[in-house]
Amino acid sequence: MDDVRLTKGIASVVAAWAAMAARGEMSEQTLGRFSQLLERFGKFAAARGASDLSDVTPTVASMFIDAHGHTRHGHVAPAALATRHLRRSVLRMLYSTARDLALADGDPTQHLNLPTRVTGDTRPLNEAEAVALRLAAEFTDRPSRHAAAAALALAGGFSGEIGHTGPQHLDLPSRRVWVHGSSKTRPRWCHLDDWAIRVLTARSKHVTATAAPGQDPLTLRLAVSSRNGSDEQIQARVCVALRDLLKAIGLGADTAVRPASVTAYAGWETFSVTRRIEAVARHLGMTSLDSAADLIGYDWRAVPGHTDPAEESRRAG
């Protein structure tokens, strides 16, 4: 493959990401953050002798991932672990997109390992991983249950709730879905973004059109088949679908990534906007503020002045 100039390659990738944002596969805010991060990466790599995409070595990529940054108070400090993970994920997205565009055939981050970043047993996905999940979930010949499961989890549904969601629970004019709750969570409305609306609209039409003659419409389900099963069996089917997607984006070996990681990302998004853990609890139907904080990796007991994981990711780079 011919070498592609670094600046041209990054510009082509950002253009492809802009098209993804136009389709709702990433938000405009995420596009802006990722574009800024790649601009800094381009300058960083060029200053270390990389003129083409193929010139970026694992050493250069590692140096960028680990580069010091600024705290919220303007002090230079080592990069927080959440920031390093997000930088690595965005660089992986850069080279994954470049390969799709036939601009590159490798990935300098492929064998770069980082410490696990958790405050509990499960960590939220970061922004780049959530974007990759949407891409992996896209249906090809027909709207899939995998895409529906991803859309409902990214909206804030847990695996024990998602399998009970049917077409009748969608309120598309109001851009929301009714989540029925569980033994641990409260019933609630969850907001749907553009991608979720597109995916769930297509899935709803598909399951309705392919329903058995005479089947009760209220028995139709978006993320699982409509066959009978216990709550545990239905939840297991949802977990299988989400785990399939997590494996597809290379997170199958990360022991801190579980189906709940997708829902935790929805909570993290709410916290990054509101800075209020009670808003996260309401969004996810959780009755314990401590549990909500643990799920999104927010340590409210941290020493004042330290940056929490949500803030670190928001300020990544």
PDB file of C-alpha atoms in Angstrom:
ATOM      1  CA  MET A   1       0.000   0.000   0.000  1.00  0.00           C
ATOM      2  CA  ASP A   2       1.324   3.448  -0.923  1.00  0.00           C
ATOM      3  CA  ASP A   3       2.199   5.728   1.969  1.00  0.00           C
ATOM      4  CA  VAL A   4      -0.452   8.336   2.785  1.00  0.00           C
ATOM      5  CA  ARG A   5       0.581  11.672   4.212  1.00  0.00           C
ATOM      6  CA  LEU A   6      -0.310  11.973   7.875  1.00  0.00           C
ATOM      7  CA  THR A   7      -2.243  15.232   7.550  1.00  0.00           C
ATOM      8  CA  LYS A   8      -4.165  13.986   4.506  1.00  0.00           C
ATOM      9  CA  GLY A   9      -4.965  10.685   6.176  1.00  0.00           C
ATOM     10  CA  ILE A  10      -6.245  12.353   9.332  1.00  0.00           C
ATOM     11  CA  ALA A  11      -8.349  14.776   7.274  1.00  0.00           C
ATOM     12  CA  SER A  12      -9.887  11.874   5.354  1.00  0.00           C
ATOM     13  CA  VAL A  13     -10.690  10.023   8.567  1.00  0.00           C
ATOM     14  CA  VAL A  14     -12.256  13.114  10.146  1.00  0.00           C
ATOM     15  CA  ALA A  15     -14.382  13.549   7.011  1.00  0.00           C
ATOM     16  CA  ALA A  16     -15.554   9.933   7.367  1.00  0.00           C
ATOM     17  CA  TRP A  17     -16.376  10.562  11.022  1.00  0.00           C
ATOM     18  CA  ALA A  18     -18.324  13.686  10.063  1.00  0.00           C
ATOM     19  CA  ALA A  19     -20.443  11.494   7.774  1.00  0.00           C
ATOM     20  CA  MET A  20     -20.980   9.129  10.730  1.00  0.00           C
ATOM     21  CA  ALA A  21     -22.101  12.078  12.865  1.00  0.00           C
ATOM     22  CA  ALA A  22     -24.543  13.087  10.143  1.00  0.00           C
ATOM     23  CA  ARG A  23     -26.037   9.579  10.370  1.00  0.00           C
ATOM     24  CA  GLY A  24     -26.249   9.800  14.154  1.00  0.00           C
ATOM     25  CA  GLU A  25     -23.528   7.223  14.794  1.00  0.00           C
ATOM     26  CA  MET A  26     -21.604   9.708  16.941  1.00  0.00           C
ATOM     27  CA  SER A  27     -22.620  13.043  18.394  1.00  0.00           C
ATOM     28  CA  GLU A  28     -21.378  16.368  17.092  1.00  0.00           C
ATOM     29  CA  GLN A  29     -19.716  16.919  20.471  1.00  0.00           C
ATOM     30  CA  THR A  30     -17.864  13.615  20.197  1.00  0.00           C
ATOM     31  CA  LEU A  31     -16.821  14.460  16.642  1.00  0.00           C
ATOM     32  CA  GLY A  32     -15.424  17.786  17.851  1.00  0.00           C
ATOM     33  CA  ARG A  33     -13.469  16.185  20.712  1.00  0.00           C
ATOM     34  CA  PHE A  34     -12.093  13.377  18.566  1.00  0.00           C
ATOM     35  CA  SER A  35     -11.134  15.787  15.769  1.00  0.00           C
ATOM     36  CA  GLN A  36      -9.244  18.000  18.214  1.00  0.00           C
ATOM     37  CA  LEU A  37      -7.503  14.967  19.647  1.00  0.00           C
ATOM     38  CA  LEU A  38      -6.394  13.833  16.174  1.00  0.00           C
ATOM     39  CA  GLU A  39      -5.184  17.337  15.347  1.00  0.00           C
ATOM     40  CA  ARG A  40      -2.973  17.252  18.431  1.00  0.00           C
ATOM     41  CA  PHE A  41      -1.844  13.743  17.570  1.00  0.00           C
ATOM     42  CA  GLY A  42      -0.895  14.815  14.030  1.00  0.00           C
ATOM     43  CA  LYS A  43       1.290  17.620  15.350  1.00  0.00           C
ATOM     44  CA  PHE A  44       2.769  15.373  18.040  1.00  0.00           C
ATOM     45  CA  ALA A  45       3.657  12.600  15.580  1.00  0.00           C
ATOM     46  CA  ALA A  46       4.997  15.013  12.945  1.00  0.00           C
ATOM     47  CA  ALA A  47       7.302  16.579  15.528  1.00  0.00           C
ATOM     48  CA  ARG A  48       8.771  13.100  16.071  1.00  0.00           C
ATOM     49  CA  GLY A  49       9.472  12.435  12.414  1.00  0.00           C
ATOM     50  CA  ALA A  50       6.219  10.846  11.204  1.00  0.00           C
ATOM     51  CA  SER A  51       5.163  12.285   7.859  1.00  0.00           C
ATOM     52  CA  ASP A  52       2.903   9.413   6.742  1.00  0.00           C
ATOM     53  CA  LEU A  53       0.296   7.314   8.523  1.00  0.00           C
ATOM     54  CA  SER A  54       2.600   4.320   8.203  1.00  0.00           C
ATOM     55  CA  ASP A  55       5.448   6.215   9.906  1.00  0.00           C
ATOM     56  CA  VAL A  56       3.711   6.209  13.286  1.00  0.00           C
ATOM     57  CA  THR A  57       5.412   3.552  15.389  1.00  0.00           C
ATOM     58  CA  PRO A  58       4.120   1.924  18.563  1.00  0.00           C
ATOM     59  CA  THR A  59       6.676   4.032  20.437  1.00  0.00           C
ATOM     60  CA  VAL A  60       5.277   7.299  19.070  1.00  0.00           C
ATOM     61  CA  ALA A  61       1.700   6.169  19.713  1.00  0.00           C
ATOM     62  CA  SER A  62       2.604   5.168  23.262  1.00  0.00           C
ATOM     63  CA  MET A  63       4.313   8.504  23.909  1.00  0.00           C
ATOM     64  CA  PHE A  64       1.181  10.353  22.771  1.00  0.00           C
ATOM     65  CA  ILE A  65      -1.120   8.181  24.860  1.00  0.00           C
ATOM     66  CA  ASP A  66       1.024   8.763  27.959  1.00  0.00           C
ATOM     67  CA  ALA A  67       1.792  12.462  27.318  1.00  0.00           C
ATOM     68  CA  HIS A  68       1.208  14.803  30.245  1.00  0.00           C
ATOM     69  CA  GLY A  69      -1.844  17.027  30.154  1.00  0.00           C
ATOM     70  CA  HIS A  70      -3.452  19.828  32.130  1.00  0.00           C
ATOM     71  CA  THR A  71      -5.693  19.502  35.171  1.00  0.00           C
ATOM     72  CA  ARG A  72      -8.869  21.535  35.559  1.00  0.00           C
ATOM     73  CA  HIS A  73      -6.724  24.069  37.461  1.00  0.00           C
ATOM     74  CA  GLY A  74      -4.288  24.466  34.576  1.00  0.00           C
ATOM     75  CA  HIS A  75      -1.417  22.513  36.097  1.00  0.00           C
ATOM     76  CA  VAL A  76       0.669  20.127  33.998  1.00  0.00           C
ATOM     77  CA  ALA A  77       0.273  16.600  35.330  1.00  0.00           C
ATOM     78  CA  PRO A  78       0.593  12.981  34.188  1.00  0.00           C
ATOM     79  CA  ALA A  79      -2.317  11.862  32.062  1.00  0.00           C
ATOM     80  CA  ALA A  80      -5.092  10.197  34.031  1.00  0.00           C
ATOM     81  CA  LEU A  81      -5.718   6.554  33.246  1.00  0.00           C
ATOM     82  CA  ALA A  82      -9.162   7.269  31.752  1.00  0.00           C
ATOM     83  CA  THR A  83      -7.578   9.860  29.459  1.00  0.00           C
ATOM     84  CA  ARG A  84      -4.922   7.383  28.324  1.00  0.00           C
ATOM     85  CA  HIS A  85      -7.564   4.768  27.564  1.00  0.00           C
ATOM     86  CA  LEU A  86      -9.605   7.239  25.543  1.00  0.00           C
ATOM     87  CA  ARG A  87      -6.548   8.402  23.574  1.00  0.00           C
ATOM     88  CA  ARG A  88      -5.719   4.796  22.722  1.00  0.00           C
ATOM     89  CA  SER A  89      -9.304   4.098  21.667  1.00  0.00           C
ATOM     90  CA  VAL A  90      -9.405   7.157  19.398  1.00  0.00           C
ATOM     91  CA  LEU A  91      -6.097   6.197  17.776  1.00  0.00           C
ATOM     92  CA  ARG A  92      -7.472   2.705  17.198  1.00  0.00           C
ATOM     93  CA  MET A  93     -10.525   4.275  15.584  1.00  0.00           C
ATOM     94  CA  LEU A  94      -8.210   6.397  13.425  1.00  0.00           C
ATOM     95  CA  TYR A  95      -6.427   3.369  12.025  1.00  0.00           C
ATOM     96  CA  SER A  96      -9.565   1.251  11.801  1.00  0.00           C
ATOM     97  CA  THR A  97     -11.247   3.937   9.707  1.00  0.00           C
ATOM     98  CA  ALA A  98      -8.071   4.437   7.686  1.00  0.00           C
ATOM     99  CA  ARG A  99      -8.043   0.719   6.861  1.00  0.00           C
ATOM    100  CA  ASP A 100     -11.678   0.923   5.777  1.00  0.00           C
ATOM    101  CA  LEU A 101     -10.706   3.801   3.486  1.00  0.00           C
ATOM    102  CA  ALA A 102      -7.691   1.840   2.160  1.00  0.00           C
ATOM    103  CA  LEU A 103      -5.353   4.469   3.604  1.00  0.00           C
ATOM    104  CA  ALA A 104      -3.490   2.156   5.997  1.00  0.00           C
ATOM    105  CA  ASP A 105      -3.009  -1.529   6.674  1.00  0.00           C
ATOM    106  CA  GLY A 106      -1.729  -1.536  10.253  1.00  0.00           C
ATOM    107  CA  ASP A 107      -2.345  -0.168  13.736  1.00  0.00           C
ATOM    108  CA  PRO A 108       0.528   1.017  15.973  1.00  0.00           C
ATOM    109  CA  THR A 109      -1.676   0.647  19.070  1.00  0.00           C
ATOM    110  CA  GLN A 110      -2.455  -3.026  18.472  1.00  0.00           C
ATOM    111  CA  HIS A 111      -0.151  -4.346  21.186  1.00  0.00           C
ATOM    112  CA  LEU A 112      -0.173  -1.350  23.531  1.00  0.00           C
ATOM    113  CA  ASN A 113      -1.587  -2.467  26.871  1.00  0.00           C
ATOM    114  CA  LEU A 114      -2.821  -0.232  29.675  1.00  0.00           C
ATOM    115  CA  PRO A 115      -3.796  -0.975  33.273  1.00  0.00           C
ATOM    116  CA  THR A 116      -7.444  -1.811  33.865  1.00  0.00           C
ATOM    117  CA  ARG A 117      -9.439   1.262  34.838  1.00  0.00           C
ATOM    118  CA  VAL A 118     -12.169   0.391  37.317  1.00  0.00           C
ATOM    119  CA  THR A 119     -13.497   1.531  40.666  1.00  0.00           C
ATOM    120  CA  GLY A 120     -15.789  -1.512  40.876  1.00  0.00           C
ATOM    121  CA  ASP A 121     -16.176  -4.761  38.996  1.00  0.00           C
ATOM    122  CA  THR A 122     -17.502  -3.092  35.822  1.00  0.00           C
ATOM    123  CA  ARG A 123     -16.270  -0.079  33.916  1.00  0.00           C
ATOM    124  CA  PRO A 124     -18.256   2.084  31.518  1.00  0.00           C
ATOM    125  CA  LEU A 125     -17.375   2.119  27.846  1.00  0.00           C
ATOM    126  CA  ASN A 126     -15.644   5.287  26.757  1.00  0.00           C
ATOM    127  CA  GLU A 127     -16.830   7.489  23.901  1.00  0.00           C
ATOM    128  CA  ALA A 128     -14.731   5.808  21.232  1.00  0.00           C
ATOM    129  CA  GLU A 129     -15.864   2.347  22.336  1.00  0.00           C
ATOM    130  CA  ALA A 130     -19.513   3.440  22.255  1.00  0.00           C
ATOM    131  CA  VAL A 131     -19.059   4.679  18.683  1.00  0.00           C
ATOM    132  CA  ALA A 132     -17.378   1.384  17.726  1.00  0.00           C
ATOM    133  CA  LEU A 133     -20.264  -0.528  19.327  1.00  0.00           C
ATOM    134  CA  ARG A 134     -22.782   1.346  17.172  1.00  0.00           C
ATOM    135  CA  LEU A 135     -20.789   0.514  14.054  1.00  0.00           C
ATOM    136  CA  ALA A 136     -20.520  -3.161  14.989  1.00  0.00           C
ATOM    137  CA  ALA A 137     -24.261  -3.295  15.661  1.00  0.00           C
ATOM    138  CA  GLU A 138     -25.342  -1.927  12.278  1.00  0.00           C
ATOM    139  CA  PHE A 139     -27.550  -4.383  10.450  1.00  0.00           C
ATOM    140  CA  THR A 140     -26.778  -5.484   6.901  1.00  0.00           C
ATOM    141  CA  ASP A 141     -29.539  -7.471   5.220  1.00  0.00           C
ATOM    142  CA  ARG A 142     -32.116  -6.880   7.954  1.00  0.00           C
ATOM    143  CA  PRO A 143     -32.483  -4.922  11.208  1.00  0.00           C
ATOM    144  CA  SER A 144     -30.916  -7.116  13.891  1.00  0.00           C
ATOM    145  CA  ARG A 145     -31.684  -7.793  17.522  1.00  0.00           C
ATOM    146  CA  HIS A 146     -28.044  -6.943  18.254  1.00  0.00           C
ATOM    147  CA  ALA A 147     -28.570  -3.380  17.029  1.00  0.00           C
ATOM    148  CA  ALA A 148     -31.771  -3.086  19.063  1.00  0.00           C
ATOM    149  CA  ALA A 149     -30.028  -4.381  22.200  1.00  0.00           C
ATOM    150  CA  ALA A 150     -27.196  -1.892  21.731  1.00  0.00           C
ATOM    151  CA  ALA A 151     -29.608   0.999  21.143  1.00  0.00           C
ATOM    152  CA  LEU A 152     -31.637   0.200  24.257  1.00  0.00           C
ATOM    153  CA  ALA A 153     -28.531  -0.259  26.430  1.00  0.00           C
ATOM    154  CA  LEU A 154     -26.998   2.986  25.174  1.00  0.00           C
ATOM    155  CA  ALA A 155     -30.297   4.676  26.001  1.00  0.00           C
ATOM    156  CA  GLY A 156     -29.973   3.530  29.618  1.00  0.00           C
ATOM    157  CA  GLY A 157     -31.658   0.124  29.799  1.00  0.00           C
ATOM    158  CA  PHE A 158     -30.154  -2.775  31.736  1.00  0.00           C
ATOM    159  CA  SER A 159     -29.979  -6.322  30.386  1.00  0.00           C
ATOM    160  CA  GLY A 160     -32.779  -7.413  32.712  1.00  0.00           C
ATOM    161  CA  GLU A 161     -35.074  -4.764  31.195  1.00  0.00           C
ATOM    162  CA  ILE A 162     -34.125  -4.679  27.522  1.00  0.00           C
ATOM    163  CA  GLY A 163     -35.580  -8.081  26.629  1.00  0.00           C
ATOM    164  CA  HIS A 164     -39.074  -6.975  27.631  1.00  0.00           C
ATOM    165  CA  THR A 165     -39.116  -3.915  25.356  1.00  0.00           C
ATOM    166  CA  GLY A 166     -41.407  -4.133  22.343  1.00  0.00           C
ATOM    167  CA  PRO A 167     -42.612  -1.823  19.554  1.00  0.00           C
ATOM    168  CA  GLN A 168     -45.459  -0.635  21.795  1.00  0.00           C
ATOM    169  CA  HIS A 169     -42.923   0.876  24.203  1.00  0.00           C
ATOM    170  CA  LEU A 170     -41.507   3.283  21.625  1.00  0.00           C
ATOM    171  CA  ASP A 171     -42.665   6.899  21.629  1.00  0.00           C
ATOM    172  CA  LEU A 172     -40.794   8.048  18.558  1.00  0.00           C
ATOM    173  CA  PRO A 173     -42.409  11.502  18.219  1.00  0.00           C
ATOM    174  CA  SER A 174     -41.135  12.269  21.735  1.00  0.00           C
ATOM    175  CA  ARG A 175     -37.785  10.510  21.072  1.00  0.00           C
ATOM    176  CA  ARG A 176     -38.097   8.152  24.043  1.00  0.00           C
ATOM    177  CA  VAL A 177     -38.653   4.527  25.049  1.00  0.00           C
ATOM    178  CA  TRP A 178     -40.476   3.137  28.084  1.00  0.00           C
ATOM    179  CA  VAL A 179     -38.229   0.890  30.172  1.00  0.00           C
ATOM    180  CA  HIS A 180     -40.316  -1.328  32.403  1.00  0.00           C
ATOM    181  CA  GLY A 181     -37.914  -1.606  35.339  1.00  0.00           C
ATOM    182  CA  SER A 182     -36.894  -4.682  37.303  1.00  0.00           C
ATOM    183  CA  SER A 183     -36.494  -5.883  40.862  1.00  0.00           C
ATOM    184  CA  LYS A 184     -33.536  -3.484  41.176  1.00  0.00           C
ATOM    185  CA  THR A 185     -34.605  -0.569  38.962  1.00  0.00           C
ATOM    186  CA  ARG A 186     -37.611   1.693  38.574  1.00  0.00           C
ATOM    187  CA  PRO A 187     -39.769   2.043  35.441  1.00  0.00           C
ATOM    188  CA  ARG A 188     -38.905   5.164  33.458  1.00  0.00           C
ATOM    189  CA  TRP A 189     -38.711   6.878  30.095  1.00  0.00           C
ATOM    190  CA  CYS A 190     -35.263   6.929  28.450  1.00  0.00           C
ATOM    191  CA  HIS A 191     -34.268   9.394  25.757  1.00  0.00           C
ATOM    192  CA  LEU A 192     -33.350   8.084  22.290  1.00  0.00           C
ATOM    193  CA  ASP A 193     -30.684   9.698  20.136  1.00  0.00           C
ATOM    194  CA  ASP A 194     -30.816   9.854  16.339  1.00  0.00           C
ATOM    195  CA  TRP A 195     -29.016   6.531  15.876  1.00  0.00           C
ATOM    196  CA  ALA A 196     -31.260   4.723  18.342  1.00  0.00           C
ATOM    197  CA  ILE A 197     -34.378   6.110  16.679  1.00  0.00           C
ATOM    198  CA  ARG A 198     -33.195   4.919  13.268  1.00  0.00           C
ATOM    199  CA  VAL A 199     -32.227   1.463  14.526  1.00  0.00           C
ATOM    200  CA  LEU A 200     -35.308   0.893  16.669  1.00  0.00           C
ATOM    201  CA  THR A 201     -37.683   2.191  14.005  1.00  0.00           C
ATOM    202  CA  ALA A 202     -36.246  -0.265  11.508  1.00  0.00           C
ATOM    203  CA  ARG A 203     -36.296  -3.124  14.023  1.00  0.00           C
ATOM    204  CA  SER A 204     -39.876  -2.350  15.054  1.00  0.00           C
ATOM    205  CA  LYS A 205     -41.047  -2.454  11.453  1.00  0.00           C
ATOM    206  CA  HIS A 206     -39.147  -5.707  10.890  1.00  0.00           C
ATOM    207  CA  VAL A 207     -40.530  -7.626  13.885  1.00  0.00           C
ATOM    208  CA  THR A 208     -44.038  -6.387  13.119  1.00  0.00           C
ATOM    209  CA  ALA A 209     -43.831  -7.392   9.456  1.00  0.00           C
ATOM    210  CA  THR A 210     -42.412 -10.858  10.247  1.00  0.00           C
ATOM    211  CA  ALA A 211     -44.739 -11.692  13.141  1.00  0.00           C
ATOM    212  CA  ALA A 212     -46.630 -14.972  12.947  1.00  0.00           C
ATOM    213  CA  PRO A 213     -50.208 -14.713  11.688  1.00  0.00           C
ATOM    214  CA  GLY A 214     -52.504 -13.896  14.577  1.00  0.00           C
ATOM    215  CA  GLN A 215     -49.661 -13.185  17.001  1.00  0.00           C
ATOM    216  CA  ASP A 216     -50.527 -10.699  19.719  1.00  0.00           C
ATOM    217  CA  PRO A 217     -48.568  -7.478  18.929  1.00  0.00           C
ATOM    218  CA  LEU A 218     -47.954  -7.026  22.654  1.00  0.00           C
ATOM    219  CA  THR A 219     -45.791 -10.167  22.679  1.00  0.00           C
ATOM    220  CA  LEU A 220     -43.348  -8.779  20.089  1.00  0.00           C
ATOM    221  CA  ARG A 221     -39.872  -7.944  21.366  1.00  0.00           C
ATOM    222  CA  LEU A 222     -37.184  -5.727  19.832  1.00  0.00           C
ATOM    223  CA  ALA A 223     -33.950  -7.190  21.204  1.00  0.00           C
ATOM    224  CA  VAL A 224     -34.830 -10.872  21.604  1.00  0.00           C
ATOM    225  CA  SER A 225     -37.047 -13.384  19.872  1.00  0.00           C
ATOM    226  CA  SER A 226     -40.688 -13.475  20.912  1.00  0.00           C
ATOM    227  CA  ARG A 227     -40.556 -17.077  22.122  1.00  0.00           C
ATOM    228  CA  ASN A 228     -41.446 -17.704  25.725  1.00  0.00           C
ATOM    229  CA  GLY A 229     -38.882 -17.845  28.485  1.00  0.00           C
ATOM    230  CA  SER A 230     -38.283 -16.924  32.101  1.00  0.00           C
ATOM    231  CA  ASP A 231     -36.968 -13.497  33.026  1.00  0.00           C
ATOM    232  CA  GLU A 232     -33.535 -15.060  33.529  1.00  0.00           C
ATOM    233  CA  GLN A 233     -33.597 -16.693  30.082  1.00  0.00           C
ATOM    234  CA  ILE A 234     -34.684 -13.462  28.399  1.00  0.00           C
ATOM    235  CA  GLN A 235     -31.953 -11.519  30.192  1.00  0.00           C
ATOM    236  CA  ALA A 236     -29.397 -14.137  29.141  1.00  0.00           C
ATOM    237  CA  ARG A 237     -30.368 -13.656  25.477  1.00  0.00           C
ATOM    238  CA  VAL A 238     -29.805  -9.918  25.790  1.00  0.00           C
ATOM    239  CA  CYS A 239     -26.430 -10.491  27.447  1.00  0.00           C
ATOM    240  CA  VAL A 240     -25.371 -12.818  24.629  1.00  0.00           C
ATOM    241  CA  ALA A 241     -26.216 -10.172  22.033  1.00  0.00           C
ATOM    242  CA  LEU A 242     -24.299  -7.439  23.874  1.00  0.00           C
ATOM    243  CA  ARG A 243     -21.320  -9.709  24.561  1.00  0.00           C
ATOM    244  CA  ASP A 244     -21.194 -10.599  20.853  1.00  0.00           C
ATOM    245  CA  LEU A 245     -20.864  -6.898  20.050  1.00  0.00           C
ATOM    246  CA  LEU A 246     -18.260  -6.273  22.752  1.00  0.00           C
ATOM    247  CA  LYS A 247     -16.168  -9.139  21.389  1.00  0.00           C
ATOM    248  CA  ALA A 248     -16.560  -7.754  17.864  1.00  0.00           C
ATOM    249  CA  ILE A 249     -14.923  -4.458  18.904  1.00  0.00           C
ATOM    250  CA  GLY A 250     -12.034  -6.179  20.677  1.00  0.00           C
ATOM    251  CA  LEU A 251     -13.229  -5.920  24.294  1.00  0.00           C
ATOM    252  CA  GLY A 252     -13.934  -9.597  24.861  1.00  0.00           C
ATOM    253  CA  ALA A 253     -10.743 -10.104  26.885  1.00  0.00           C
ATOM    254  CA  ASP A 254     -11.299  -7.095  29.161  1.00  0.00           C
ATOM    255  CA  THR A 255     -12.648  -8.622  32.353  1.00  0.00           C
ATOM    256  CA  ALA A 256     -14.077  -5.272  33.486  1.00  0.00           C
ATOM    257  CA  VAL A 257     -16.242  -4.940  30.367  1.00  0.00           C
ATOM    258  CA  ARG A 258     -19.666  -6.517  30.677  1.00  0.00           C
ATOM    259  CA  PRO A 259     -23.107  -5.855  29.171  1.00  0.00           C
ATOM    260  CA  ALA A 260     -23.649  -3.386  32.038  1.00  0.00           C
ATOM    261  CA  SER A 261     -20.682  -1.402  30.685  1.00  0.00           C
ATOM    262  CA  VAL A 262     -22.892  -0.248  27.818  1.00  0.00           C
ATOM    263  CA  THR A 263     -25.595   0.977  30.192  1.00  0.00           C
ATOM    264  CA  ALA A 264     -22.929   2.547  32.401  1.00  0.00           C
ATOM    265  CA  TYR A 265     -21.819   4.634  29.423  1.00  0.00           C
ATOM    266  CA  ALA A 266     -25.343   6.067  29.217  1.00  0.00           C
ATOM    267  CA  GLY A 267     -25.056   7.018  32.872  1.00  0.00           C
ATOM    268  CA  TRP A 268     -21.617   8.515  32.322  1.00  0.00           C
ATOM    269  CA  GLU A 269     -23.022  10.686  29.515  1.00  0.00           C
ATOM    270  CA  THR A 270     -25.685  12.028  31.852  1.00  0.00           C
ATOM    271  CA  PHE A 271     -23.118  12.734  34.559  1.00  0.00           C
ATOM    272  CA  SER A 272     -20.760  14.493  32.150  1.00  0.00           C
ATOM    273  CA  VAL A 273     -23.575  16.929  31.283  1.00  0.00           C
ATOM    274  CA  THR A 274     -25.247  17.408  34.658  1.00  0.00           C
ATOM    275  CA  ARG A 275     -22.392  16.722  37.113  1.00  0.00           C
ATOM    276  CA  ARG A 276     -25.098  15.294  39.390  1.00  0.00           C
ATOM    277  CA  ILE A 277     -25.091  11.661  40.456  1.00  0.00           C
ATOM    278  CA  GLU A 278     -28.811  11.827  41.297  1.00  0.00           C
ATOM    279  CA  ALA A 279     -29.485  12.605  37.619  1.00  0.00           C
ATOM    280  CA  VAL A 280     -27.626   9.401  36.732  1.00  0.00           C
ATOM    281  CA  ALA A 281     -29.689   7.415  39.244  1.00  0.00           C
ATOM    282  CA  ARG A 282     -32.952   8.768  37.817  1.00  0.00           C
ATOM    283  CA  HIS A 283     -31.840   8.080  34.237  1.00  0.00           C
ATOM    284  CA  LEU A 284     -30.929   4.479  35.004  1.00  0.00           C
ATOM    285  CA  GLY A 285     -33.793   3.851  37.442  1.00  0.00           C
ATOM    286  CA  MET A 286     -31.407   3.159  40.303  1.00  0.00           C
ATOM    287  CA  THR A 287     -32.468   3.691  43.922  1.00  0.00           C
ATOM    288  CA  SER A 288     -28.969   3.970  45.392  1.00  0.00           C
ATOM    289  CA  LEU A 289     -26.740   6.953  44.670  1.00  0.00           C
ATOM    290  CA  ASP A 290     -23.696   4.962  45.768  1.00  0.00           C
ATOM    291  CA  SER A 291     -24.540   2.186  43.289  1.00  0.00           C
ATOM    292  CA  ALA A 292     -25.029   4.717  40.506  1.00  0.00           C
ATOM    293  CA  ALA A 293     -21.670   6.322  41.301  1.00  0.00           C
ATOM    294  CA  ASP A 294     -19.915   2.948  41.385  1.00  0.00           C
ATOM    295  CA  LEU A 295     -21.443   1.955  38.053  1.00  0.00           C
ATOM    296  CA  ILE A 296     -20.074   4.980  36.183  1.00  0.00           C
ATOM    297  CA  GLY A 297     -16.735   4.925  37.997  1.00  0.00           C
ATOM    298  CA  TYR A 298     -17.286   8.153  39.936  1.00  0.00           C
ATOM    299  CA  ASP A 299     -15.572   8.253  43.328  1.00  0.00           C
ATOM    300  CA  TRP A 300     -17.364  11.028  45.203  1.00  0.00           C
ATOM    301  CA  ARG A 301     -15.121  10.337  48.191  1.00  0.00           C
ATOM    302  CA  ALA A 302     -12.014  11.411  46.255  1.00  0.00           C
ATOM    303  CA  VAL A 303      -9.836  14.195  47.616  1.00  0.00           C
ATOM    304  CA  PRO A 304     -11.195  17.600  46.484  1.00  0.00           C
ATOM    305  CA  GLY A 305      -9.362  18.932  43.460  1.00  0.00           C
ATOM    306  CA  HIS A 306      -8.730  15.524  41.945  1.00  0.00           C
ATOM    307  CA  THR A 307     -10.297  14.861  38.560  1.00  0.00           C
ATOM    308  CA  ASP A 308     -12.940  12.140  38.425  1.00  0.00           C
ATOM    309  CA  PRO A 309     -13.029   9.667  35.497  1.00  0.00           C
ATOM    310  CA  ALA A 310     -15.924  11.396  33.729  1.00  0.00           C
ATOM    311  CA  GLU A 311     -14.106  14.731  33.802  1.00  0.00           C
ATOM    312  CA  GLU A 312     -10.861  13.074  32.733  1.00  0.00           C
ATOM    313  CA  SER A 313     -12.488  11.570  29.672  1.00  0.00           C
ATOM    314  CA  ARG A 314     -14.286  14.795  28.803  1.00  0.00           C
ATOM    315  CA  ARG A 315     -10.998  16.665  28.904  1.00  0.00           C
ATOM    316  CA  ALA A 316      -9.074  13.853  27.222  1.00  0.00           C
ATOM    317  CA  GLY A 317      -5.977  14.898  25.395  1.00  0.00           C
TER     318      GLY A 317
END
